[in-house]
């Protein structure tokens, strides 16, 4: 096994960002376990040894990809949760913020969906477990408030609704492409219309 070199202090933030974006696409396409440092280096057009100039391991790369994504996600979510919005407006804002994050970090979202459970078993990635708990609390709490104030149906299964909303939002990372026909805000609007108002006309 080759000795891994420590990243050098002269590794520029711009170059690191470029390499992380490349690594994220490779991880999303191939999976973490199947991806080697050489795969990432090949995709970046460089030698594997040169990649160690910037990162000490592929674990460090996926750690930075996921932590950067989650930090930005929670910056947006926390702003929504602190705004004192009514439950329906809070759900609308959370969904819109989610689609914006898919637009900004599509590959990271795909990695999170595929790898979070496996990675969370490692001490280094304990923050994934905490983030999932926080995510669940935010959504369940908002839905519960909506039932309590009659914004949502009284017979709503809160946990089932949460799982449906969560899964149908984040699966968009599998097909969404930045710069496409619809903006993340427009996709969120259409999605919310279907979730909150249904797709059938009243008879």
mmCIF file of C-alpha atoms in Angstrom:
data_model
loop_
_atom_site.group_PDB
_atom_site.id
_atom_site.type_symbol
_atom_site.label_atom_id
_atom_site.label_comp_id
_atom_site.label_asym_id
_atom_site.label_seq_id
_atom_site.Cartn_x
_atom_site.Cartn_y
_atom_site.Cartn_z
ATOM 1 C CA UNK A 1 0.000 0.000 0.000
ATOM 2 C CA UNK A 2 1.567 3.328 -1.006
ATOM 3 C CA UNK A 3 2.436 5.857 1.652
ATOM 4 C CA UNK A 4 -0.032 8.722 1.578
ATOM 5 C CA UNK A 5 1.403 12.192 1.519
ATOM 6 C CA UNK A 6 -0.080 14.969 3.566
ATOM 7 C CA UNK A 7 -1.715 17.816 1.659
ATOM 8 C CA UNK A 8 0.595 20.772 1.174
ATOM 9 C CA UNK A 9 -0.233 24.212 2.545
ATOM 10 C CA UNK A 10 0.141 25.670 -0.938
ATOM 11 C CA UNK A 11 -2.856 23.711 -2.304
ATOM 12 C CA UNK A 12 -5.133 26.562 -3.441
ATOM 13 C CA UNK A 13 -8.805 26.648 -2.417
ATOM 14 C CA UNK A 14 -9.788 27.005 -6.072
ATOM 15 C CA UNK A 15 -7.873 23.913 -7.136
ATOM 16 C CA UNK A 16 -9.193 21.941 -4.148
ATOM 17 C CA UNK A 17 -12.712 22.951 -5.112
ATOM 18 C CA UNK A 18 -12.213 21.775 -8.683
ATOM 19 C CA UNK A 19 -10.832 18.445 -7.544
ATOM 20 C CA UNK A 20 -13.626 17.936 -5.020
ATOM 21 C CA UNK A 21 -16.221 18.607 -7.726
ATOM 22 C CA UNK A 22 -14.561 15.974 -9.907
ATOM 23 C CA UNK A 23 -14.323 13.514 -7.015
ATOM 24 C CA UNK A 24 -18.002 14.069 -6.173
ATOM 25 C CA UNK A 25 -19.049 13.160 -9.713
ATOM 26 C CA UNK A 26 -16.922 9.996 -9.618
ATOM 27 C CA UNK A 27 -18.202 8.951 -6.172
ATOM 28 C CA UNK A 28 -21.807 9.588 -7.259
ATOM 29 C CA UNK A 29 -21.384 7.527 -10.426
ATOM 30 C CA UNK A 30 -19.294 4.625 -9.115
ATOM 31 C CA UNK A 31 -19.951 4.507 -5.374
ATOM 32 C CA UNK A 32 -17.461 5.209 -2.603
ATOM 33 C CA UNK A 33 -16.111 1.684 -2.137
ATOM 34 C CA UNK A 34 -15.652 1.081 -5.853
ATOM 35 C CA UNK A 35 -13.855 4.379 -6.418
ATOM 36 C CA UNK A 36 -10.075 4.549 -6.153
ATOM 37 C CA UNK A 37 -7.803 7.549 -5.894
ATOM 38 C CA UNK A 38 -6.583 6.632 -9.361
ATOM 39 C CA UNK A 39 -10.154 6.842 -10.715
ATOM 40 C CA UNK A 40 -10.467 10.361 -9.356
ATOM 41 C CA UNK A 41 -7.030 11.365 -10.600
ATOM 42 C CA UNK A 42 -7.822 10.014 -14.071
ATOM 43 C CA UNK A 43 -11.064 12.007 -14.160
ATOM 44 C CA UNK A 44 -9.134 15.109 -13.089
ATOM 45 C CA UNK A 45 -6.445 14.506 -15.729
ATOM 46 C CA UNK A 46 -3.594 14.065 -13.280
ATOM 47 C CA UNK A 47 -1.414 11.363 -11.748
ATOM 48 C CA UNK A 48 -2.686 9.608 -8.630
ATOM 49 C CA UNK A 49 0.428 10.670 -6.749
ATOM 50 C CA UNK A 50 -0.290 14.302 -7.596
ATOM 51 C CA UNK A 51 -3.741 14.050 -6.008
ATOM 52 C CA UNK A 52 -2.082 13.328 -2.658
ATOM 53 C CA UNK A 53 -0.573 16.794 -2.906
ATOM 54 C CA UNK A 54 -4.083 18.112 -2.193
ATOM 55 C CA UNK A 55 -5.744 15.349 -0.131
ATOM 56 C CA UNK A 56 -4.379 12.572 2.051
ATOM 57 C CA UNK A 57 -7.042 9.998 1.100
ATOM 58 C CA UNK A 58 -10.331 9.465 -0.682
ATOM 59 C CA UNK A 59 -11.934 9.407 2.777
ATOM 60 C CA UNK A 60 -10.810 13.006 3.292
ATOM 61 C CA UNK A 61 -12.325 13.938 -0.048
ATOM 62 C CA UNK A 62 -15.753 12.457 0.611
ATOM 63 C CA UNK A 63 -15.689 13.910 4.132
ATOM 64 C CA UNK A 64 -15.143 17.414 2.770
ATOM 65 C CA UNK A 65 -17.753 16.938 0.033
ATOM 66 C CA UNK A 66 -20.445 15.838 2.490
ATOM 67 C CA UNK A 67 -19.618 18.261 5.292
ATOM 68 C CA UNK A 68 -19.586 21.220 2.869
ATOM 69 C CA UNK A 69 -22.968 20.195 1.474
ATOM 70 C CA UNK A 70 -24.521 19.700 4.911
ATOM 71 C CA UNK A 71 -23.114 22.949 6.301
ATOM 72 C CA UNK A 72 -24.735 24.856 3.446
ATOM 73 C CA UNK A 73 -27.967 22.875 3.701
ATOM 74 C CA UNK A 74 -28.302 23.681 7.384
ATOM 75 C CA UNK A 75 -27.478 27.331 6.861
ATOM 76 C CA UNK A 76 -30.554 27.507 4.635
ATOM 77 C CA UNK A 77 -32.740 25.258 6.769
ATOM 78 C CA UNK A 78 -31.879 27.056 9.991
ATOM 79 C CA UNK A 79 -32.818 30.374 8.391
ATOM 80 C CA UNK A 80 -36.206 28.937 7.396
ATOM 81 C CA UNK A 81 -36.840 27.429 10.823
ATOM 82 C CA UNK A 82 -35.870 30.653 12.586
ATOM 83 C CA UNK A 83 -38.180 32.802 10.434
ATOM 84 C CA UNK A 84 -41.329 31.978 12.389
ATOM 85 C CA UNK A 85 -43.260 30.898 9.295
ATOM 86 C CA UNK A 86 -46.634 29.224 9.458
ATOM 87 C CA UNK A 87 -46.421 25.431 8.905
ATOM 88 C CA UNK A 88 -47.463 25.424 5.233
ATOM 89 C CA UNK A 89 -45.114 28.287 4.398
ATOM 90 C CA UNK A 90 -42.320 26.560 6.322
ATOM 91 C CA UNK A 91 -42.819 23.332 4.334
ATOM 92 C CA UNK A 92 -42.804 25.348 1.106
ATOM 93 C CA UNK A 93 -39.587 27.110 2.118
ATOM 94 C CA UNK A 94 -37.868 23.869 3.202
ATOM 95 C CA UNK A 95 -38.764 22.139 -0.060
ATOM 96 C CA UNK A 96 -37.567 25.122 -2.093
ATOM 97 C CA UNK A 97 -34.307 25.225 -0.156
ATOM 98 C CA UNK A 98 -33.874 21.499 -0.739
ATOM 99 C CA UNK A 99 -34.171 21.888 -4.503
ATOM 100 C CA UNK A 100 -31.711 24.775 -4.406
ATOM 101 C CA UNK A 101 -29.228 22.508 -2.644
ATOM 102 C CA UNK A 102 -29.742 19.821 -5.265
ATOM 103 C CA UNK A 103 -28.973 22.490 -7.867
ATOM 104 C CA UNK A 104 -25.766 23.490 -6.049
ATOM 105 C CA UNK A 105 -24.618 20.067 -4.838
ATOM 106 C CA UNK A 106 -26.330 17.456 -7.013
ATOM 107 C CA UNK A 107 -23.466 14.940 -6.807
ATOM 108 C CA UNK A 108 -23.091 15.418 -3.036
ATOM 109 C CA UNK A 109 -26.817 14.759 -2.557
ATOM 110 C CA UNK A 110 -26.524 11.559 -4.584
ATOM 111 C CA UNK A 111 -23.516 10.476 -2.498
ATOM 112 C CA UNK A 112 -25.352 11.272 0.728
ATOM 113 C CA UNK A 113 -28.314 9.129 -0.337
ATOM 114 C CA UNK A 114 -26.160 6.166 -1.314
ATOM 115 C CA UNK A 115 -23.374 6.280 1.254
ATOM 116 C CA UNK A 116 -24.547 8.031 4.423
ATOM 117 C CA UNK A 117 -25.753 4.923 6.244
ATOM 118 C CA UNK A 118 -22.511 3.045 5.588
ATOM 119 C CA UNK A 119 -20.222 5.975 6.349
ATOM 120 C CA UNK A 120 -22.111 6.943 9.517
ATOM 121 C CA UNK A 121 -20.829 3.769 11.177
ATOM 122 C CA UNK A 122 -17.330 5.291 11.168
ATOM 123 C CA UNK A 123 -16.433 7.750 13.966
ATOM 124 C CA UNK A 124 -15.169 10.319 11.473
ATOM 125 C CA UNK A 125 -18.643 10.588 9.961
ATOM 126 C CA UNK A 126 -20.659 10.760 13.158
ATOM 127 C CA UNK A 127 -21.990 14.146 12.045
ATOM 128 C CA UNK A 128 -24.089 12.324 9.427
ATOM 129 C CA UNK A 129 -26.127 10.684 12.189
ATOM 130 C CA UNK A 130 -26.610 13.983 13.993
ATOM 131 C CA UNK A 131 -27.634 15.707 10.780
ATOM 132 C CA UNK A 132 -30.215 13.019 10.044
ATOM 133 C CA UNK A 133 -31.713 13.397 13.523
ATOM 134 C CA UNK A 134 -31.850 17.154 13.133
ATOM 135 C CA UNK A 135 -33.389 16.820 9.668
ATOM 136 C CA UNK A 136 -36.105 14.475 10.941
ATOM 137 C CA UNK A 137 -36.882 16.718 13.903
ATOM 138 C CA UNK A 138 -37.248 19.779 11.659
ATOM 139 C CA UNK A 139 -39.639 18.122 9.228
ATOM 140 C CA UNK A 140 -41.694 16.166 11.766
ATOM 141 C CA UNK A 141 -41.987 19.209 14.010
ATOM 142 C CA UNK A 142 -43.236 21.368 11.147
ATOM 143 C CA UNK A 143 -45.768 18.764 10.051
ATOM 144 C CA UNK A 144 -46.981 18.310 13.626
ATOM 145 C CA UNK A 145 -47.490 22.072 13.956
ATOM 146 C CA UNK A 146 -49.501 22.014 10.744
ATOM 147 C CA UNK A 147 -51.828 19.312 12.044
ATOM 148 C CA UNK A 148 -52.203 21.115 15.374
ATOM 149 C CA UNK A 149 -53.213 24.431 13.794
ATOM 150 C CA UNK A 150 -55.369 22.756 11.113
ATOM 151 C CA UNK A 151 -53.116 23.741 8.217
ATOM 152 C CA UNK A 152 -52.883 20.017 7.404
ATOM 153 C CA UNK A 153 -55.407 17.199 7.687
ATOM 154 C CA UNK A 154 -56.057 15.814 11.158
ATOM 155 C CA UNK A 155 -55.736 12.227 9.896
ATOM 156 C CA UNK A 156 -52.276 12.809 8.420
ATOM 157 C CA UNK A 157 -49.727 10.124 9.254
ATOM 158 C CA UNK A 158 -46.876 12.445 10.181
ATOM 159 C CA UNK A 159 -44.015 9.997 9.821
ATOM 160 C CA UNK A 160 -45.277 8.539 6.534
ATOM 161 C CA UNK A 161 -45.744 12.045 5.151
ATOM 162 C CA UNK A 162 -42.233 12.999 6.207
ATOM 163 C CA UNK A 163 -40.758 9.956 4.470
ATOM 164 C CA UNK A 164 -42.738 10.627 1.313
ATOM 165 C CA UNK A 165 -41.721 14.280 1.141
ATOM 166 C CA UNK A 166 -38.088 13.527 2.004
ATOM 167 C CA UNK A 167 -37.675 10.730 -0.513
ATOM 168 C CA UNK A 168 -39.493 12.371 -3.392
ATOM 169 C CA UNK A 169 -37.526 15.606 -2.990
ATOM 170 C CA UNK A 170 -34.041 14.124 -2.720
ATOM 171 C CA UNK A 171 -34.510 11.521 -5.450
ATOM 172 C CA UNK A 172 -34.501 14.481 -7.849
ATOM 173 C CA UNK A 173 -30.713 14.399 -7.577
ATOM 174 C CA UNK A 174 -30.806 11.327 -9.830
ATOM 175 C CA UNK A 175 -32.315 13.229 -12.765
ATOM 176 C CA UNK A 176 -31.848 16.955 -12.131
ATOM 177 C CA UNK A 177 -29.183 18.765 -14.119
ATOM 178 C CA UNK A 178 -28.176 22.377 -13.373
ATOM 179 C CA UNK A 179 -28.994 24.761 -16.183
ATOM 180 C CA UNK A 180 -31.928 22.706 -17.407
ATOM 181 C CA UNK A 181 -35.322 23.848 -18.616
ATOM 182 C CA UNK A 182 -36.659 24.560 -15.133
ATOM 183 C CA UNK A 183 -35.034 26.433 -12.255
ATOM 184 C CA UNK A 184 -34.924 24.762 -8.824
ATOM 185 C CA UNK A 185 -37.538 27.257 -7.644
ATOM 186 C CA UNK A 186 -39.894 26.316 -10.500
ATOM 187 C CA UNK A 187 -39.426 22.609 -9.822
ATOM 188 C CA UNK A 188 -40.157 23.236 -6.141
ATOM 189 C CA UNK A 189 -43.308 25.185 -7.055
ATOM 190 C CA UNK A 190 -44.607 22.374 -9.261
ATOM 191 C CA UNK A 191 -43.688 19.757 -6.680
ATOM 192 C CA UNK A 192 -45.425 21.662 -3.882
ATOM 193 C CA UNK A 193 -48.521 22.115 -5.997
ATOM 194 C CA UNK A 194 -48.774 18.344 -6.416
ATOM 195 C CA UNK A 195 -47.971 17.506 -2.783
ATOM 196 C CA UNK A 196 -50.096 20.156 -1.109
ATOM 197 C CA UNK A 197 -52.974 20.525 -3.579
ATOM 198 C CA UNK A 198 -53.016 17.167 -5.401
ATOM 199 C CA UNK A 199 -53.187 16.460 -9.129
ATOM 200 C CA UNK A 200 -56.903 15.693 -9.565
ATOM 201 C CA UNK A 201 -59.592 18.324 -10.085
ATOM 202 C CA UNK A 202 -62.460 18.370 -7.593
ATOM 203 C CA UNK A 203 -65.392 16.436 -8.993
#
